mmCIF file of C-alpha atoms and ligand atoms in Angstrom:
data_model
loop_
_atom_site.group_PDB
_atom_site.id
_atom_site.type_symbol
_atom_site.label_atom_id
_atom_site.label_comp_id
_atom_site.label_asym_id
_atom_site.label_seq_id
_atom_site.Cartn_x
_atom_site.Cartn_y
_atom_site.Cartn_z
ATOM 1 C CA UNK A 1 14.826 -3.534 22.832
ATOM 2 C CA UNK A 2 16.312 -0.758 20.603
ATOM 3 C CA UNK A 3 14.276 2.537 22.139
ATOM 4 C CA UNK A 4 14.397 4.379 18.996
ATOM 5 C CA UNK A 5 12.843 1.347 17.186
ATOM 6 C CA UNK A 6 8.622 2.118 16.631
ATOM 7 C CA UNK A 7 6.319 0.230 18.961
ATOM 8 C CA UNK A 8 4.531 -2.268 17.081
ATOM 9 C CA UNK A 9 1.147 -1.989 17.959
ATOM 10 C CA UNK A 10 1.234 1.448 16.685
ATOM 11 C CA UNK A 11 1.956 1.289 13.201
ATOM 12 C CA UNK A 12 -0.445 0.613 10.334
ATOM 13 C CA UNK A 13 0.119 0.024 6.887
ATOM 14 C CA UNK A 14 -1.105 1.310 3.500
ATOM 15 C CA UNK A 15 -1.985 -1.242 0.963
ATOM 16 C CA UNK A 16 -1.494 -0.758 -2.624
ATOM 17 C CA UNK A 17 1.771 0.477 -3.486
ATOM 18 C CA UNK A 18 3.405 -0.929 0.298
ATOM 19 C CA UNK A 19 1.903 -4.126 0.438
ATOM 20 C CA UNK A 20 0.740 -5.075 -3.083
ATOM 21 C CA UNK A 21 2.695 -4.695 -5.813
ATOM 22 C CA UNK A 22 -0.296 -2.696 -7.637
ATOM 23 C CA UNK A 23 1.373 -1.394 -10.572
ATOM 24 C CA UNK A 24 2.714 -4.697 -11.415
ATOM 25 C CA UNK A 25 -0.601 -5.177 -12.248
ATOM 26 C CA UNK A 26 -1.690 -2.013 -13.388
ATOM 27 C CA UNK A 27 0.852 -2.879 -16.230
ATOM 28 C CA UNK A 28 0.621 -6.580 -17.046
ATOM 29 C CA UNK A 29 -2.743 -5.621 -17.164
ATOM 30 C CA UNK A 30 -2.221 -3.027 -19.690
ATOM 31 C CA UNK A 31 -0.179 -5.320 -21.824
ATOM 32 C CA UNK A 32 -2.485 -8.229 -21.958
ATOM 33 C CA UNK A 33 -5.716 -6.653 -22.105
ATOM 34 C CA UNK A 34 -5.157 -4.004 -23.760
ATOM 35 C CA UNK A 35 -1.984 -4.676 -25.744
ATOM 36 C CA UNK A 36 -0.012 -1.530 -24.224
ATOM 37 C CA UNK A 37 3.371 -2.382 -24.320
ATOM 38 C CA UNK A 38 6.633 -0.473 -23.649
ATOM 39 C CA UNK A 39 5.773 1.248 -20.235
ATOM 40 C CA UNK A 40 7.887 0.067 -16.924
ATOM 41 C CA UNK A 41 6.808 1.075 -13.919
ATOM 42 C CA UNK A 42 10.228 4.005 -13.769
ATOM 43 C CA UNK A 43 7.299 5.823 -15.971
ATOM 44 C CA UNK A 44 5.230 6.097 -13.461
ATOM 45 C CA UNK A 45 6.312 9.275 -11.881
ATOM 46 C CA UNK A 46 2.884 11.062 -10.981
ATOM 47 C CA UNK A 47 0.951 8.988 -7.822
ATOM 48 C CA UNK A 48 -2.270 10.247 -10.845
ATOM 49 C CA UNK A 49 -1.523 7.793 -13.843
ATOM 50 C CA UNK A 50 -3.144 10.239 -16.479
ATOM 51 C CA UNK A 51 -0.711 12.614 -15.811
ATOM 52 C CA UNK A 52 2.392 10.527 -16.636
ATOM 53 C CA UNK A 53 0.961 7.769 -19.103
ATOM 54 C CA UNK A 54 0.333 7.984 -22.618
ATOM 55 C CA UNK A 55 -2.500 5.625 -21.753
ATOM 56 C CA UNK A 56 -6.240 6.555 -22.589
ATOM 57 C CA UNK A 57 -8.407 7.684 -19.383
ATOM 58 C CA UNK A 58 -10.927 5.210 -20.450
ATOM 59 C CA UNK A 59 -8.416 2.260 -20.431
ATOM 60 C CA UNK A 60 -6.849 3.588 -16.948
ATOM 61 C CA UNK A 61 -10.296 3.517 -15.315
ATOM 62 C CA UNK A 62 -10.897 0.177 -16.646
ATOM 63 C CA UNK A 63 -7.587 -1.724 -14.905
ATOM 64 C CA UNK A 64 -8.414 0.399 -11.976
ATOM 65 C CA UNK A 65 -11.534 -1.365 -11.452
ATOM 66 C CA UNK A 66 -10.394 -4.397 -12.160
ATOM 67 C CA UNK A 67 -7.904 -4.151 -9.395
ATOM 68 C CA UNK A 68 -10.276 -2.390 -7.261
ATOM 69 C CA UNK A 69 -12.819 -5.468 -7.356
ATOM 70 C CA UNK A 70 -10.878 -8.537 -8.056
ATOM 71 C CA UNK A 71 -7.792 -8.762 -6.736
ATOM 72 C CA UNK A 72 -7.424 -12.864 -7.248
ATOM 73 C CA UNK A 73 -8.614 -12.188 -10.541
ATOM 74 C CA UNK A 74 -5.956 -9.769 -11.971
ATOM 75 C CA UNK A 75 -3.448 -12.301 -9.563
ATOM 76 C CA UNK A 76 -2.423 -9.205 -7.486
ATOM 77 C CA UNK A 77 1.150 -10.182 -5.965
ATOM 78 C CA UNK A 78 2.576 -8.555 -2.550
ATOM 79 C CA UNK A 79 5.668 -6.752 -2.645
ATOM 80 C CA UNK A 80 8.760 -9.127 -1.666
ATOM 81 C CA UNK A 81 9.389 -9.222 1.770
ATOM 82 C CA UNK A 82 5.897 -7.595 2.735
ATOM 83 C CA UNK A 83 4.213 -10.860 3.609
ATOM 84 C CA UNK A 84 7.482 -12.229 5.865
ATOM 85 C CA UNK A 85 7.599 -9.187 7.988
ATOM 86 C CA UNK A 86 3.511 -8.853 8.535
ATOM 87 C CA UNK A 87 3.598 -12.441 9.446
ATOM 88 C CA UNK A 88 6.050 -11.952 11.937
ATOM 89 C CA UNK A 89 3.904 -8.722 13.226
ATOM 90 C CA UNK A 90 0.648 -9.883 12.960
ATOM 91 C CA UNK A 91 0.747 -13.512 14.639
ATOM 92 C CA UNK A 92 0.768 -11.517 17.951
ATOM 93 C CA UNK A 93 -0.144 -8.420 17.669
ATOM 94 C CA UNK A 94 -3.275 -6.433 15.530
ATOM 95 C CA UNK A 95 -2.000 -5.758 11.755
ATOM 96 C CA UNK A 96 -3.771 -2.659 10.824
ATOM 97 C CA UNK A 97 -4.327 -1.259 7.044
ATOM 98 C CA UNK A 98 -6.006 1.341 5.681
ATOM 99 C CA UNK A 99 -6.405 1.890 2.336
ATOM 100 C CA UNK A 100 -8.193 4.580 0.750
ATOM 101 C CA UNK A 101 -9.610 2.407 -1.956
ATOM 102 C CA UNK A 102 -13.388 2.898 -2.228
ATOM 103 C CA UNK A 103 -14.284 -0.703 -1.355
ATOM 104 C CA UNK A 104 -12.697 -2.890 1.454
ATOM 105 C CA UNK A 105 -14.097 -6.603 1.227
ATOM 106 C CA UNK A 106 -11.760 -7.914 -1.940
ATOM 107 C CA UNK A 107 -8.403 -6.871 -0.840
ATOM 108 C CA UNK A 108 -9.147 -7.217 2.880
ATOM 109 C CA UNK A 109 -10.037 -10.766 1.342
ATOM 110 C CA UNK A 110 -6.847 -11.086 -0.365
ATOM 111 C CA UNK A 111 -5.049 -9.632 2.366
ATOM 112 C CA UNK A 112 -6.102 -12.958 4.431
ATOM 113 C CA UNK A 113 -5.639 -15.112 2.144
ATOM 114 C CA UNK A 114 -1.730 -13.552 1.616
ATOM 115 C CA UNK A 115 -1.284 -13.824 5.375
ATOM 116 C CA UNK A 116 -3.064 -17.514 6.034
ATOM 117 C CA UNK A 117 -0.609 -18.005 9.248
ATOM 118 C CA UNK A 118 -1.782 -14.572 10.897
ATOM 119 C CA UNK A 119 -5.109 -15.407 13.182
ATOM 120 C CA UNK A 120 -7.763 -13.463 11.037
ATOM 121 C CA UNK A 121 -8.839 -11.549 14.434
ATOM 122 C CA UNK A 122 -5.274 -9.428 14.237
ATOM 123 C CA UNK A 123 -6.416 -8.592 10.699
ATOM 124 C CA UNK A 124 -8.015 -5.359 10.588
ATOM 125 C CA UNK A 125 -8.628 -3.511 6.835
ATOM 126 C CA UNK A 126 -9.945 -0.167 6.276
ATOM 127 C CA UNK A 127 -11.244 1.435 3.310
ATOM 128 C CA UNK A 128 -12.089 4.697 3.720
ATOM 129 C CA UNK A 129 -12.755 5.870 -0.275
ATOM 130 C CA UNK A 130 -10.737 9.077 -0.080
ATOM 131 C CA UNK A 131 -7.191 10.007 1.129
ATOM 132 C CA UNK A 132 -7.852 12.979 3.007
ATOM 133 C CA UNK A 133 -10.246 10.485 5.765
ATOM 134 C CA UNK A 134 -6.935 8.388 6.540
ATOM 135 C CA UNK A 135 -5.583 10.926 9.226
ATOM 136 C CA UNK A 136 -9.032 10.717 11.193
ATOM 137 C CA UNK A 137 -9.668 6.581 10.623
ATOM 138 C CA UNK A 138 -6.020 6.068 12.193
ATOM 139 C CA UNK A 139 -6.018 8.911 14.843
ATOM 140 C CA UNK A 140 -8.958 6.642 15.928
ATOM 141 C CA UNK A 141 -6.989 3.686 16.075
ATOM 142 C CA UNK A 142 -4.247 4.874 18.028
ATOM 143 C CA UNK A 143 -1.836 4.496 15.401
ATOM 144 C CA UNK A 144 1.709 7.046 15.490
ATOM 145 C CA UNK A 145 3.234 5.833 12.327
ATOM 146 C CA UNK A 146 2.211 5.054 9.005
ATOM 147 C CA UNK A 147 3.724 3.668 5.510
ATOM 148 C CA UNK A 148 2.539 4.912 2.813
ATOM 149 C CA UNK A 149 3.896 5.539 -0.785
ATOM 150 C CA UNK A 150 1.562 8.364 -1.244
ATOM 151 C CA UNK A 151 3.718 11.716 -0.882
ATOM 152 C CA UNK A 152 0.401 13.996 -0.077
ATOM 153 C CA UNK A 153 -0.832 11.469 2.360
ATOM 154 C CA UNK A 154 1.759 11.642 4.254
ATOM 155 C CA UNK A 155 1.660 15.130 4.091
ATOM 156 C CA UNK A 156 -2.010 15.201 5.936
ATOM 157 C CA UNK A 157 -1.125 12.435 7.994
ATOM 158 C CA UNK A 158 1.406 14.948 9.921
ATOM 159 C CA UNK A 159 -1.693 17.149 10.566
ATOM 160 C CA UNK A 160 -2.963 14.649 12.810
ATOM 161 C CA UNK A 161 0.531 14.254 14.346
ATOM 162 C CA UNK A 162 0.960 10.891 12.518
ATOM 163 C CA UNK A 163 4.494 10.112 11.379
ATOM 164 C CA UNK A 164 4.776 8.630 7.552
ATOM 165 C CA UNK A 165 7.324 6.003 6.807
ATOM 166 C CA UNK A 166 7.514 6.541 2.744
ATOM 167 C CA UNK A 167 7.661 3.848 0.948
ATOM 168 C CA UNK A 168 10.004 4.475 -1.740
ATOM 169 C CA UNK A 169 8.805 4.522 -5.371
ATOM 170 C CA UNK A 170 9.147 6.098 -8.642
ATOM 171 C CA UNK A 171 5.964 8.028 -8.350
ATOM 172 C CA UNK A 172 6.619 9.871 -4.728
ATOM 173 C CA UNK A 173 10.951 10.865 -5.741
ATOM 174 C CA UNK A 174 12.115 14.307 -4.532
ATOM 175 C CA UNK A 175 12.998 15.967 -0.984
ATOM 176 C CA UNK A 176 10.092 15.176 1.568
ATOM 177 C CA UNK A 177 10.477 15.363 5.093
ATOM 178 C CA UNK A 178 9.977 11.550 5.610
ATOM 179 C CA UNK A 179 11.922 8.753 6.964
ATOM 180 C CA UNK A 180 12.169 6.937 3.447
ATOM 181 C CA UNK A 181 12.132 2.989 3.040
ATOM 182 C CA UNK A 182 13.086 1.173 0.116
ATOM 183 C CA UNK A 183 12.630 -2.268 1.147
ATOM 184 C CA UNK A 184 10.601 -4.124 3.556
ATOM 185 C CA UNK A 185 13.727 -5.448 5.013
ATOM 186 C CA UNK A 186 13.934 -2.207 5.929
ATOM 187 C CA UNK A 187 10.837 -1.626 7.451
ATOM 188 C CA UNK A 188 11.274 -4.788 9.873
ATOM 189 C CA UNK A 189 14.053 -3.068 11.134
ATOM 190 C CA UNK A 190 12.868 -0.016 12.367
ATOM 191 C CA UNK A 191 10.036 -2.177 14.458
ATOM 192 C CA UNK A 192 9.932 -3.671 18.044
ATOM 193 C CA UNK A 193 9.952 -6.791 16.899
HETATM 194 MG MG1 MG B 201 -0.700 3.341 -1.696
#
C-alpha cells in the first residue's frame, strides 16, 4: 500500500456538488419549470446562486426545495464515477457523508438507493443544516479528510485540523490551499483502496 495514499476509513464525503450532480438539476429544473433557458452551469461562479444568476430569489428558493425534499422527484443524478468508487469503499468499510442540507432522510434515501450493492449498515448520512457544524459532526467521527466543493468549508474544516480534498467546480475557481480533484477517478486514487 502506497503510504502517502489516505486511509479509508477516515475520509467522508460531502454530498451535493461531490456526489450528486446538484446543479444539473438546479438547471433542468430551471428550464422546465420555469422556462429559464440559456444558463450552463460555467455561470455558476458564486457557491450563493443569487449572486451569480439572473434568476429571481423566489424561483431559486423554489428548485432549492424541491431538491432539498425530493430528490427521486427532480431525478437527481450522481456525478460520473461517484457511485463506482463509493461502491468499491463502502462494501467494506463505513461510507460517511455529511451534508449541510437542513434535512437528511430524502437524500440519505437516495443515497441508498444509488449505492444498492453497499450493505445499508456502512451507510452513514449527516445533515447538519448549517456549514459551519460540519467541522464538529466529523471531528466526532474520526474523520482526517474531507471532499467538499465548498471553498469556505473547507476553510473551517482546517480549524478542526481536517484536511479538504476540493472538488473542482466552477463555483469554488481561484488559488486555495487544497489538494484539488477534478474527477472521481481521481479521488479513488488518492485512497487505500
Ligand atoms: Mg456541496
Amino acid at each position: 500500500m502506497n503510504s502517502l495514499k489516505l486511509p479509508v476509513n477516515e475520509i467522508g464525503f460531502d454530498i451535493d456538488g461531490v456526489v450528486a450532480d446538484t446543479m444539473e438539476a438546479f438547471l433542468r429544473l430551471a428550464r422546465e419549470d420555469h422556462g429559464i433557458h440559456g444558463i450552463s452551469k460555467e455561470h455558476i461562479t458564486s457557491y450563493w446562486l443569487e449572486e451569480c444568476l439572473p434568476i429571481p430569489e423566489k424561483v431559486i428558493e423554489a428548485i432549492i426545495e424541491r431538491i432539498l425534499h425530493d430528490p427521486f422527484g427532480i431525478r437527481l443524478k450522481p456525478i460520473p464515477g461517484a457511485i463506482e468508487t463509493l461502491t468499491k469503499i463502502g462494501m467494506e468499510n463505513r461510507l460517511i457523508f455529511v451534508t449541510a442540507r437542513p434535512v437528511g432522510k430524502p437524500i440519505a434515501q437516495w443515497m441508498r438507493t444509488q449505492l444498492s450493492q453497499v450493505p445499508e449498515s456502512n451507510i452513514h448520512v449527516h445533515a447538519t443544516s448549517t456549514h459551519a457544524a460540519k467541522g464538529k459532526v466529523l471531528q466526532d467521527l474520526g474523520i482526517s479528510c474531507f471532499v467538499e466543493d465548498h471553498l469556505e468549508t473547507c476553510k473551517s474544516l482546517a480549524l478542526h485540523g481536517i484536511k479538504s480534498i476540493l472538488y473542482d467546480q466552477p463555483w469554488n475557481q481561484g488559488e486555495a490551499p487544497f489538494l484539488r480533484v477534478s474527477s472521481w477517478a481521481e479521488i479513488r486514487n488518492i485512497i487505500s483502496l
